[in-house]
mmCIF file of C-alpha atoms and ligand atoms in Angstrom:
data_model
loop_
_atom_site.group_PDB
_atom_site.id
_atom_site.type_symbol
_atom_site.label_atom_id
_atom_site.label_comp_id
_atom_site.label_asym_id
_atom_site.label_seq_id
_atom_site.Cartn_x
_atom_site.Cartn_y
_atom_site.Cartn_z
ATOM 1 C CA MET A 1 -17.459 -45.399 133.405
ATOM 2 C CA PRO A 2 -18.819 -48.875 132.166
ATOM 3 C CA PRO A 3 -21.574 -50.313 134.304
ATOM 4 C CA LEU A 4 -19.767 -53.604 135.193
ATOM 5 C CA GLU A 5 -17.540 -51.341 137.263
ATOM 6 C CA ALA A 6 -20.117 -48.865 138.623
ATOM 7 C CA LEU A 7 -21.214 -52.174 139.962
ATOM 8 C CA ILE A 8 -18.073 -53.823 141.172
ATOM 9 C CA ARG A 9 -17.424 -50.146 143.232
ATOM 10 C CA GLU A 10 -20.299 -50.617 144.806
ATOM 11 C CA VAL A 11 -19.809 -54.292 145.642
ATOM 12 C CA ILE A 12 -16.880 -53.719 147.147
ATOM 13 C CA ALA A 13 -17.557 -50.163 148.440
ATOM 14 C CA GLY A 14 -20.790 -52.494 150.585
ATOM 15 C CA GLU A 15 -19.001 -55.984 151.417
ATOM 16 C CA GLY A 16 -15.486 -55.230 151.577
ATOM 17 C CA PRO A 17 -12.894 -55.896 148.760
ATOM 18 C CA MET A 18 -12.611 -59.046 146.230
ATOM 19 C CA ARG A 19 -11.383 -62.002 145.310
ATOM 20 C CA LEU A 20 -9.228 -62.188 142.493
ATOM 21 C CA ASP A 21 -11.659 -65.462 141.423
ATOM 22 C CA ARG A 22 -15.156 -63.638 141.791
ATOM 23 C CA TYR A 23 -13.535 -59.695 139.990
ATOM 24 C CA MET A 24 -12.209 -62.012 136.791
ATOM 25 C CA SER A 25 -15.916 -64.132 136.672
ATOM 26 C CA LEU A 26 -17.810 -60.573 137.363
ATOM 27 C CA CYS A 27 -15.953 -58.586 134.206
ATOM 28 C CA LEU A 28 -15.937 -62.008 132.024
ATOM 29 C CA GLY A 29 -19.285 -63.766 132.775
ATOM 30 C CA HIS A 30 -21.439 -61.510 134.430
ATOM 31 C CA PRO A 31 -24.759 -62.320 132.713
ATOM 32 C CA LEU A 32 -25.585 -58.388 131.536
ATOM 33 C CA HIS A 33 -22.179 -56.885 130.934
ATOM 34 C CA GLY A 34 -19.476 -59.558 131.279
ATOM 35 C CA TYR A 35 -17.617 -59.771 128.091
ATOM 36 C CA TYR A 36 -18.079 -63.167 127.179
ATOM 37 C CA MET A 37 -21.610 -62.070 127.445
ATOM 38 C CA THR A 38 -21.788 -59.014 125.393
ATOM 39 C CA ARG A 39 -19.278 -59.591 122.417
ATOM 40 C CA ASP A 40 -16.697 -61.854 120.504
ATOM 41 C CA PRO A 41 -14.014 -60.796 121.169
ATOM 42 C CA LEU A 42 -12.150 -62.508 118.507
ATOM 43 C CA GLY A 43 -10.636 -61.783 115.264
ATOM 44 C CA GLU A 44 -8.131 -59.077 113.698
ATOM 45 C CA ARG A 45 -11.164 -56.870 114.389
ATOM 46 C CA GLY A 46 -11.559 -57.778 117.826
ATOM 47 C CA ASP A 47 -9.184 -58.373 121.223
ATOM 48 C CA PHE A 48 -6.996 -61.514 120.001
ATOM 49 C CA VAL A 49 -6.674 -64.005 117.181
ATOM 50 C CA THR A 50 -7.331 -68.299 119.143
ATOM 51 C CA ALA A 51 -5.094 -70.708 116.593
ATOM 52 C CA PRO A 52 -8.388 -72.470 114.704
ATOM 53 C CA GLU A 53 -9.059 -68.287 113.695
ATOM 54 C CA VAL A 54 -4.966 -68.263 111.918
ATOM 55 C CA SER A 55 -5.508 -71.632 109.864
ATOM 56 C CA GLN A 56 -7.992 -74.503 108.779
ATOM 57 C CA VAL A 57 -4.971 -76.699 109.271
ATOM 58 C CA PHE A 58 -5.827 -76.082 113.240
ATOM 59 C CA GLY A 59 -8.031 -77.937 113.280
ATOM 60 C CA GLU A 60 -7.694 -80.257 110.473
ATOM 61 C CA LEU A 61 -5.658 -81.942 112.766
ATOM 62 C CA VAL A 62 -7.249 -81.854 115.464
ATOM 63 C CA GLY A 63 -9.646 -83.591 113.623
ATOM 64 C CA VAL A 64 -6.608 -86.192 112.777
ATOM 65 C CA TRP A 65 -6.016 -86.813 116.260
ATOM 66 C CA ALA A 66 -9.720 -87.156 117.642
ATOM 67 C CA VAL A 67 -9.401 -90.102 115.172
ATOM 68 C CA ALA A 68 -6.670 -91.643 116.160
ATOM 69 C CA ALA A 69 -8.051 -91.852 119.982
ATOM 70 C CA TRP A 70 -10.945 -93.066 117.942
ATOM 71 C CA GLY A 71 -10.001 -96.132 116.965
ATOM 72 C CA ALA A 72 -7.812 -96.176 120.303
ATOM 73 C CA MET A 73 -10.854 -96.424 122.169
ATOM 74 C CA GLY A 74 -12.394 -99.286 119.717
ATOM 75 C CA ARG A 75 -14.695 -97.456 117.246
ATOM 76 C CA PRO A 76 -17.824 -97.524 119.060
ATOM 77 C CA ALA A 77 -21.044 -97.119 117.112
ATOM 78 C CA ALA A 78 -21.656 -93.617 119.203
ATOM 79 C CA PHE A 79 -20.153 -91.174 121.322
ATOM 80 C CA HIS A 80 -19.831 -88.247 122.219
ATOM 81 C CA LEU A 81 -17.861 -85.136 120.536
ATOM 82 C CA VAL A 82 -17.544 -82.385 123.315
ATOM 83 C CA GLU A 83 -16.006 -79.253 123.027
ATOM 84 C CA LEU A 84 -15.231 -76.539 125.714
ATOM 85 C CA GLY A 85 -15.655 -73.281 125.419
ATOM 86 C CA PRO A 86 -15.737 -73.816 120.746
ATOM 87 C CA GLY A 87 -15.472 -69.432 120.110
ATOM 88 C CA ARG A 88 -17.242 -69.054 117.001
ATOM 89 C CA GLY A 89 -16.987 -72.456 116.080
ATOM 90 C CA THR A 90 -14.436 -72.222 113.568
ATOM 91 C CA LEU A 91 -12.292 -74.950 115.219
ATOM 92 C CA MET A 92 -15.066 -78.023 114.961
ATOM 93 C CA ALA A 93 -16.253 -76.455 111.339
ATOM 94 C CA ASP A 94 -12.612 -77.455 110.669
ATOM 95 C CA ILE A 95 -13.027 -80.904 112.849
ATOM 96 C CA LEU A 96 -16.028 -81.496 111.616
ATOM 97 C CA ARG A 97 -15.104 -80.777 107.544
ATOM 98 C CA THR A 98 -12.369 -82.964 108.463
ATOM 99 C CA VAL A 99 -13.882 -85.998 109.301
ATOM 100 C CA ARG A 100 -16.227 -86.989 106.572
ATOM 101 C CA LYS A 101 -14.253 -87.120 104.249
ATOM 102 C CA ALA A 102 -11.545 -88.684 106.206
ATOM 103 C CA ALA A 103 -13.203 -91.001 108.570
ATOM 104 C CA PRO A 104 -16.961 -91.123 107.728
ATOM 105 C CA ASP A 105 -17.331 -93.368 109.712
ATOM 106 C CA PHE A 106 -16.741 -91.043 112.788
ATOM 107 C CA ALA A 107 -18.710 -88.125 111.339
ATOM 108 C CA ALA A 108 -21.273 -90.893 112.052
ATOM 109 C CA ALA A 109 -20.928 -92.001 115.287
ATOM 110 C CA ALA A 110 -20.075 -88.213 116.595
ATOM 111 C CA ALA A 111 -23.222 -86.337 118.837
ATOM 112 C CA VAL A 112 -21.275 -82.395 119.383
ATOM 113 C CA HIS A 113 -22.140 -81.608 122.419
ATOM 114 C CA LEU A 114 -20.445 -77.730 122.769
ATOM 115 C CA VAL A 115 -20.107 -75.753 126.729
ATOM 116 C CA GLU A 116 -20.366 -72.276 126.330
ATOM 117 C CA THR A 117 -22.135 -69.934 128.133
ATOM 118 C CA SER A 118 -21.785 -66.879 126.260
ATOM 119 C CA PRO A 119 -24.546 -66.393 124.156
ATOM 120 C CA VAL A 120 -23.458 -63.697 120.851
ATOM 121 C CA LEU A 121 -21.039 -66.820 120.551
ATOM 122 C CA ARG A 122 -23.405 -69.364 120.536
ATOM 123 C CA ASP A 123 -24.773 -67.652 117.878
ATOM 124 C CA LYS A 124 -22.174 -67.734 116.210
ATOM 125 C CA GLN A 125 -21.796 -71.388 116.898
ATOM 126 C CA LYS A 126 -25.357 -71.481 115.804
ATOM 127 C CA ALA A 127 -24.326 -69.875 112.529
ATOM 128 C CA ALA A 128 -21.338 -72.124 111.645
ATOM 129 C CA LEU A 129 -22.140 -75.724 112.384
ATOM 130 C CA GLY A 130 -26.583 -75.458 112.560
ATOM 131 C CA GLU A 131 -29.167 -76.122 114.298
ATOM 132 C CA GLY A 132 -26.656 -79.770 115.075
ATOM 133 C CA PRO A 133 -24.838 -79.723 118.250
ATOM 134 C CA SER A 134 -25.987 -79.589 121.425
ATOM 135 C CA TRP A 135 -25.532 -76.655 123.569
ATOM 136 C CA HIS A 136 -24.798 -77.107 127.078
ATOM 137 C CA GLY A 137 -23.949 -74.459 129.894
ATOM 138 C CA GLN A 138 -21.275 -76.010 132.140
ATOM 139 C CA PHE A 139 -19.325 -79.604 131.230
ATOM 140 C CA GLU A 140 -21.516 -81.851 134.236
ATOM 141 C CA ALA A 141 -24.961 -80.771 131.676
ATOM 142 C CA VAL A 142 -23.131 -83.782 128.987
ATOM 143 C CA PRO A 143 -24.349 -86.723 129.360
ATOM 144 C CA GLU A 144 -22.234 -89.222 130.211
ATOM 145 C CA GLY A 145 -20.800 -91.736 127.217
ATOM 146 C CA PRO A 146 -18.092 -92.029 125.524
ATOM 147 C CA MET A 147 -16.621 -89.321 125.134
ATOM 148 C CA ILE A 148 -13.970 -87.532 122.988
ATOM 149 C CA LEU A 149 -13.042 -83.808 124.621
ATOM 150 C CA ILE A 150 -10.859 -80.899 123.061
ATOM 151 C CA ALA A 151 -10.244 -77.603 124.627
ATOM 152 C CA ASN A 152 -8.625 -74.332 122.725
ATOM 153 C CA GLU A 153 -7.895 -71.609 124.983
ATOM 154 C CA PHE A 154 -10.865 -72.252 127.626
ATOM 155 C CA PHE A 155 -8.902 -73.179 130.700
ATOM 156 C CA ASP A 156 -7.213 -69.795 130.806
ATOM 157 C CA ALA A 157 -10.406 -67.771 130.886
ATOM 158 C CA LEU A 158 -11.374 -69.671 134.128
ATOM 159 C CA PRO A 159 -11.183 -67.682 137.208
ATOM 160 C CA VAL A 160 -8.014 -67.451 139.349
ATOM 161 C CA ARG A 161 -7.069 -66.565 142.627
ATOM 162 C CA GLN A 162 -3.598 -65.571 143.918
ATOM 163 C CA ARG A 163 -1.539 -65.370 146.748
ATOM 164 C CA GLU A 164 0.756 -63.255 148.065
ATOM 165 C CA LYS A 165 3.840 -64.024 150.707
ATOM 166 C CA ARG A 166 4.213 -60.240 153.016
ATOM 167 C CA GLY A 167 5.729 -60.219 155.892
ATOM 168 C CA GLY A 168 6.765 -63.405 156.495
ATOM 169 C CA ARG A 169 2.727 -64.822 156.152
ATOM 170 C CA TRP A 170 0.368 -65.265 152.721
ATOM 171 C CA HIS A 171 -2.401 -63.431 152.013
ATOM 172 C CA GLU A 172 -5.214 -63.206 149.313
ATOM 173 C CA ARG A 173 -5.152 -60.685 146.626
ATOM 174 C CA VAL A 174 -7.744 -58.901 147.098
ATOM 175 C CA VAL A 175 -9.615 -55.973 144.373
ATOM 176 C CA GLY A 176 -9.957 -52.666 146.599
ATOM 177 C CA LEU A 177 -11.455 -49.435 146.716
ATOM 178 C CA GLU A 178 -8.309 -46.339 146.799
ATOM 179 C CA ASN A 179 -8.803 -43.148 145.675
ATOM 180 C CA GLY A 180 -11.757 -43.583 143.433
ATOM 181 C CA ARG A 181 -10.127 -46.176 141.348
ATOM 182 C CA LEU A 182 -9.988 -50.237 141.306
ATOM 183 C CA VAL A 183 -6.690 -51.407 143.341
ATOM 184 C CA LEU A 184 -4.940 -54.345 143.736
ATOM 185 C CA GLY A 185 -3.719 -55.008 146.962
ATOM 186 C CA LEU A 186 -3.293 -57.688 150.047
ATOM 187 C CA GLY A 187 -7.085 -59.371 151.803
ATOM 188 C CA PRO A 188 -7.035 -61.915 154.657
ATOM 189 C CA GLU A 189 -4.478 -64.271 156.053
ATOM 190 C CA VAL A 190 -4.428 -67.567 153.600
ATOM 191 C CA PRO A 191 -2.625 -71.060 154.147
ATOM 192 C CA GLY A 192 0.179 -71.012 152.362
ATOM 193 C CA GLY A 193 4.235 -72.745 152.109
ATOM 194 C CA GLU A 194 7.613 -72.141 151.034
ATOM 195 C CA GLY A 195 7.708 -69.023 149.292
ATOM 196 C CA ALA A 196 9.785 -65.555 149.020
ATOM 197 C CA GLU A 197 8.900 -62.753 150.245
ATOM 198 C CA GLY A 198 7.375 -61.225 147.314
ATOM 199 C CA ALA A 199 6.092 -63.664 145.764
ATOM 200 C CA ILE A 200 2.804 -64.761 144.322
ATOM 201 C CA VAL A 201 1.462 -67.747 143.295
ATOM 202 C CA GLU A 202 -1.301 -68.522 141.870
ATOM 203 C CA PHE A 203 -3.603 -71.187 142.286
ATOM 204 C CA ALA A 204 -7.630 -72.094 140.176
ATOM 205 C CA PRO A 205 -9.721 -74.238 141.952
ATOM 206 C CA GLU A 206 -12.593 -73.569 139.203
ATOM 207 C CA ARG A 207 -10.359 -75.331 136.619
ATOM 208 C CA GLU A 208 -9.007 -77.835 138.391
ATOM 209 C CA ALA A 209 -12.921 -78.935 138.680
ATOM 210 C CA VAL A 210 -12.997 -79.403 135.904
ATOM 211 C CA ALA A 211 -10.678 -81.544 135.383
ATOM 212 C CA ARG A 212 -11.090 -83.532 137.661
ATOM 213 C CA ALA A 213 -14.592 -83.985 136.706
ATOM 214 C CA ILE A 214 -13.454 -84.957 132.880
ATOM 215 C CA GLY A 215 -11.193 -87.237 134.528
ATOM 216 C CA GLY A 216 -14.287 -88.423 136.450
ATOM 217 C CA ARG A 217 -16.042 -89.192 133.244
ATOM 218 C CA LEU A 218 -12.430 -90.769 132.054
ATOM 219 C CA ALA A 219 -12.707 -93.459 133.961
ATOM 220 C CA ARG A 220 -15.781 -93.864 133.245
ATOM 221 C CA HIS A 221 -16.248 -94.285 130.181
ATOM 222 C CA ALA A 222 -14.246 -94.949 127.336
ATOM 223 C CA GLY A 223 -12.230 -92.001 126.156
ATOM 224 C CA ALA A 224 -9.909 -89.220 125.352
ATOM 225 C CA ALA A 225 -9.803 -84.889 126.000
ATOM 226 C CA LEU A 226 -6.936 -82.135 124.256
ATOM 227 C CA VAL A 227 -6.292 -79.154 125.950
ATOM 228 C CA ILE A 228 -4.103 -76.565 124.220
ATOM 229 C CA ASP A 229 -3.995 -73.544 126.022
ATOM 230 C CA TYR A 230 -0.984 -70.543 126.689
ATOM 231 C CA GLY A 231 0.823 -72.007 129.700
ATOM 232 C CA HIS A 232 3.558 -73.312 131.773
ATOM 233 C CA LEU A 233 4.140 -77.243 132.201
ATOM 234 C CA VAL A 234 5.496 -76.764 135.527
ATOM 235 C CA SER A 235 3.780 -75.271 138.638
ATOM 236 C CA ALA A 236 5.382 -72.059 139.553
ATOM 237 C CA PRO A 237 5.544 -68.780 140.883
ATOM 238 C CA GLY A 238 4.291 -65.956 139.183
ATOM 239 C CA ASP A 239 1.317 -63.619 138.403
ATOM 240 C CA THR A 240 0.307 -64.155 134.892
ATOM 241 C CA LEU A 241 -2.958 -62.498 135.276
ATOM 242 C CA GLN A 242 -3.369 -60.336 132.250
ATOM 243 C CA ALA A 243 -6.092 -58.175 130.735
ATOM 244 C CA MET A 244 -6.103 -57.356 126.682
ATOM 245 C CA ARG A 245 -8.161 -54.959 124.878
ATOM 246 C CA ARG A 246 -7.857 -55.055 121.281
ATOM 247 C CA HIS A 247 -4.723 -56.539 120.948
ATOM 248 C CA ARG A 248 -2.548 -55.039 124.294
ATOM 249 C CA PHE A 249 -2.358 -55.063 126.706
ATOM 250 C CA VAL A 250 -3.378 -53.210 129.840
ATOM 251 C CA PRO A 251 -3.945 -52.921 133.265
ATOM 252 C CA VAL A 252 -6.546 -55.351 135.011
ATOM 253 C CA THR A 253 -8.598 -53.395 136.777
ATOM 254 C CA GLU A 254 -9.057 -50.923 133.898
ATOM 255 C CA ALA A 255 -12.339 -50.825 132.242
ATOM 256 C CA PRO A 256 -13.948 -54.013 133.957
ATOM 257 C CA GLY A 257 -16.159 -56.374 131.306
ATOM 258 C CA GLU A 258 -14.292 -54.249 128.521
ATOM 259 C CA ALA A 259 -11.067 -56.580 128.298
ATOM 260 C CA ASP A 260 -10.343 -60.195 128.099
ATOM 261 C CA LEU A 261 -8.892 -60.989 131.704
ATOM 262 C CA THR A 262 -6.973 -64.243 131.526
ATOM 263 C CA SER A 263 -4.331 -66.468 133.381
ATOM 264 C CA HIS A 264 -1.606 -69.071 132.234
ATOM 265 C CA VAL A 265 -3.265 -72.490 132.774
ATOM 266 C CA ASP A 266 -0.213 -74.245 135.177
ATOM 267 C CA PHE A 267 -0.646 -77.341 133.020
ATOM 268 C CA ALA A 268 1.069 -79.709 135.783
ATOM 269 C CA ALA A 269 -1.711 -78.479 138.398
ATOM 270 C CA LEU A 270 -4.065 -79.457 134.909
ATOM 271 C CA ALA A 271 -2.373 -82.777 135.080
ATOM 272 C CA LYS A 272 -2.724 -83.855 138.065
ATOM 273 C CA ALA A 273 -6.942 -82.538 138.133
ATOM 274 C CA PHE A 274 -7.466 -84.683 135.052
ATOM 275 C CA ARG A 275 -5.531 -87.608 137.844
ATOM 276 C CA ALA A 276 -7.707 -86.976 140.708
ATOM 277 C CA GLY A 277 -10.634 -87.497 138.998
ATOM 278 C CA GLY A 278 -9.320 -90.808 137.613
ATOM 279 C CA ALA A 279 -8.078 -90.315 134.144
ATOM 280 C CA GLU A 280 -4.442 -91.095 132.712
ATOM 281 C CA ALA A 281 -2.426 -87.078 132.056
ATOM 282 C CA TRP A 282 0.000 -87.740 129.736
ATOM 283 C CA PRO A 283 2.741 -85.261 129.797
ATOM 284 C CA ALA A 284 2.466 -81.649 127.502
ATOM 285 C CA LEU A 285 3.827 -81.196 124.686
ATOM 286 C CA THR A 286 4.535 -77.670 123.635
ATOM 287 C CA GLN A 287 1.977 -76.500 120.033
ATOM 288 C CA ARG A 288 4.943 -76.277 117.617
ATOM 289 C CA ASP A 289 5.488 -79.662 118.454
ATOM 290 C CA PHE A 290 2.542 -80.995 119.073
ATOM 291 C CA LEU A 291 1.860 -80.155 115.281
ATOM 292 C CA LEU A 292 4.818 -81.045 113.891
ATOM 293 C CA ALA A 293 3.693 -84.258 115.233
ATOM 294 C CA MET A 294 -0.067 -83.888 113.551
ATOM 295 C CA GLY A 295 1.669 -83.048 109.660
ATOM 296 C CA LEU A 296 1.544 -79.050 110.162
ATOM 297 C CA VAL A 297 4.083 -78.835 107.528
ATOM 298 C CA PRO A 298 3.264 -81.092 104.529
ATOM 299 C CA ARG A 299 -0.814 -80.563 105.532
ATOM 300 C CA PHE A 300 0.321 -76.770 104.663
ATOM 301 C CA GLU A 301 2.663 -77.618 101.885
ATOM 302 C CA GLN A 302 -0.171 -78.900 100.134
ATOM 303 C CA LEU A 303 -2.147 -76.603 100.165
ATOM 304 C CA ALA A 304 0.731 -74.090 99.263
ATOM 305 C CA SER A 305 0.824 -76.546 95.482
ATOM 306 C CA ARG A 306 -1.945 -75.887 94.376
ATOM 307 C CA ALA A 307 -2.231 -71.980 95.752
ATOM 308 C CA THR A 308 -1.332 -68.449 94.175
ATOM 309 C CA LEU A 309 2.614 -66.537 95.373
ATOM 310 C CA GLU A 310 0.637 -64.399 97.180
ATOM 311 C CA THR A 311 -1.369 -67.445 98.844
ATOM 312 C CA ARG A 312 1.681 -69.012 99.809
ATOM 313 C CA ALA A 313 3.099 -66.218 101.606
ATOM 314 C CA THR A 314 -0.221 -65.918 104.016
ATOM 315 C CA LEU A 315 -0.258 -69.776 104.406
ATOM 316 C CA HIS A 316 3.644 -69.845 105.548
ATOM 317 C CA ARG A 317 2.641 -66.735 107.938
ATOM 318 C CA GLN A 318 0.673 -68.612 109.405
ATOM 319 C CA MET A 319 1.528 -71.840 109.595
ATOM 320 C CA GLU A 320 4.772 -69.974 111.544
ATOM 321 C CA ARG A 321 2.665 -67.508 113.622
ATOM 322 C CA LEU A 322 1.045 -71.258 114.656
ATOM 323 C CA ALA A 323 4.100 -73.058 114.988
ATOM 324 C CA ALA A 324 6.538 -70.427 115.367
ATOM 325 C CA GLU A 325 9.388 -70.575 118.913
ATOM 326 C CA LYS A 326 8.304 -67.083 119.095
ATOM 327 C CA GLU A 327 4.562 -66.689 118.297
ATOM 328 C CA MET A 328 2.122 -69.550 119.677
ATOM 329 C CA GLY A 329 4.441 -72.758 119.149
ATOM 330 C CA ASN A 330 6.540 -72.625 122.520
ATOM 331 C CA LEU A 331 3.578 -70.421 124.397
ATOM 332 C CA PHE A 332 0.758 -72.829 123.587
ATOM 333 C CA LYS A 333 1.205 -76.491 125.115
ATOM 334 C CA VAL A 334 -1.500 -79.577 124.425
ATOM 335 C CA LEU A 335 -1.538 -81.880 127.248
ATOM 336 C CA ALA A 336 -4.382 -84.743 126.673
ATOM 337 C CA ALA A 337 -5.576 -86.681 129.236
ATOM 338 C CA THR A 338 -7.601 -90.487 128.018
ATOM 339 C CA SER A 339 -9.497 -93.441 130.298
ATOM 340 C CA PRO A 340 -6.556 -95.516 131.851
ATOM 341 C CA GLY A 341 -5.242 -98.953 130.219
ATOM 342 C CA LEU A 342 -6.164 -96.835 126.800
ATOM 343 C CA GLY A 343 -2.747 -97.137 126.117
ATOM 344 C CA MET A 344 -1.105 -93.472 125.213
ATOM 345 C CA PRO A 345 -2.315 -91.064 122.393
ATOM 346 C CA TYR A 346 -0.591 -90.821 119.424
ATOM 347 C CA PRO A 347 2.638 -88.144 119.876
ATOM 348 C CA PHE A 348 2.560 -87.671 123.794
ATOM 349 C CA GLY A 349 5.103 -89.870 124.915
ATOM 350 C CA ARG A 350 5.129 -91.730 128.298
ATOM 351 C CA PRO A 351 5.262 -89.961 131.939
HETATM 352 C C1 SAM B 1 -10.614 -67.661 124.384
HETATM 353 S S1 SAM B 1 -12.231 -68.040 123.945
HETATM 354 C C2 SAM B 1 -11.505 -69.118 122.506
HETATM 355 C C3 SAM B 1 -12.539 -69.553 121.895
HETATM 356 C C4 SAM B 1 -12.547 -71.054 120.481
HETATM 357 N N1 SAM B 1 -12.266 -72.593 121.713
HETATM 358 C C5 SAM B 1 -10.941 -70.426 120.060
HETATM 359 O O1 SAM B 1 -10.299 -71.398 120.297
HETATM 360 O O2 SAM B 1 -11.381 -69.697 118.827
HETATM 361 C C6 SAM B 1 -13.031 -68.310 124.594
HETATM 362 C C7 SAM B 1 -13.704 -69.491 124.550
HETATM 363 O O3 SAM B 1 -14.624 -69.953 125.899
HETATM 364 C C8 SAM B 1 -16.171 -69.211 126.405
HETATM 365 N N2 SAM B 1 -16.103 -69.588 128.206
HETATM 366 C C9 SAM B 1 -15.642 -68.649 128.925
HETATM 367 N N3 SAM B 1 -15.410 -68.456 130.053
HETATM 368 C C10 SAM B 1 -16.554 -70.215 129.720
HETATM 369 C C11 SAM B 1 -17.220 -70.386 130.999
HETATM 370 N N4 SAM B 1 -17.196 -70.683 132.687
HETATM 371 N N5 SAM B 1 -18.139 -71.980 130.228
HETATM 372 C C12 SAM B 1 -18.175 -72.040 128.774
HETATM 373 N N6 SAM B 1 -17.928 -71.682 127.737
HETATM 374 C C13 SAM B 1 -16.730 -69.819 128.753
HETATM 375 C C14 SAM B 1 -16.668 -68.129 125.459
HETATM 376 O O4 SAM B 1 -17.229 -67.418 125.867
HETATM 377 C C15 SAM B 1 -15.640 -68.657 124.733
HETATM 378 O O5 SAM B 1 -15.709 -69.170 123.683
#
């Protein structure tokens, strides 16, 4: 039995069933046995592949977006370039390489701050980016000041709670023990609104707290934030909590700490939290629409024009993975939040 499972069973035996947010934060973030604390899960040989790991073009286009945001901020001579959950540091490395060439004033003004809890991934980030960045355990530790913030597949890793309607009443969903196995079940009654019998509704106070804190920062200092994640544009009931191991879905109570646990981001709730913090949040786009508007196709064509036939096929495949409707293109969404009065960031539309 994985050590974390033994520990979780002990806690449940002693204290009773635990809420999903506690289960999820133990699985992902337990200091010794948490999923992210013990491994680098990214890549074809790991558990999942993220957009920056698919192609350098993803980071290049995010870099172009960041330079435009810096222009709208009045080109401050010093600002914080912040990334939440930077994985292997690939996205930031691609952004920095792009801006050093295309916008050296931006590159000179940027102080890089990485928010990362995993010691394993911090080491990878150091290998990719050197000692230049500052590392922090949470967003609140990033110093105050003008800021451009990027978060790709960060919010989906923050814990969620679920409530389920049974017998006309809402109950917290919990992880308990039944016949010696970890199982999902119903916990204490909790408040909830309308909903059909059997409906499951997710809510994510931790995600919203981070978005509110970022919103507050954007209200106090000029800046912009770009959040990319898989999720839905409109809040809707549904259980989206999932566990993934070696590119396959497994039950969420199987092998805690050994599988990645995520849930879809509710972009409407996230936008509301940015606004509650004091920022403007613009209606989210699909990753496909965002990347196409940022010049995905011409950039890939440029790379293909000087590539061998074989590499051209690989480049085409990468572009498809990022933007095709059946791949990451529609499942992933992109949300921008800005300081009030900064204006609409391209390519986002008006509410
Ligand atoms: C799915 S990976 C995404 C990595 C990277 N952004 C990419 O696109 O390749 C999630 C990242 O968030 C980090 N992370 C997870 N929970 C975190 C938390 N509560 N605070 C800070 N970082 C966290 C993980 O260690 C990892 O770097």
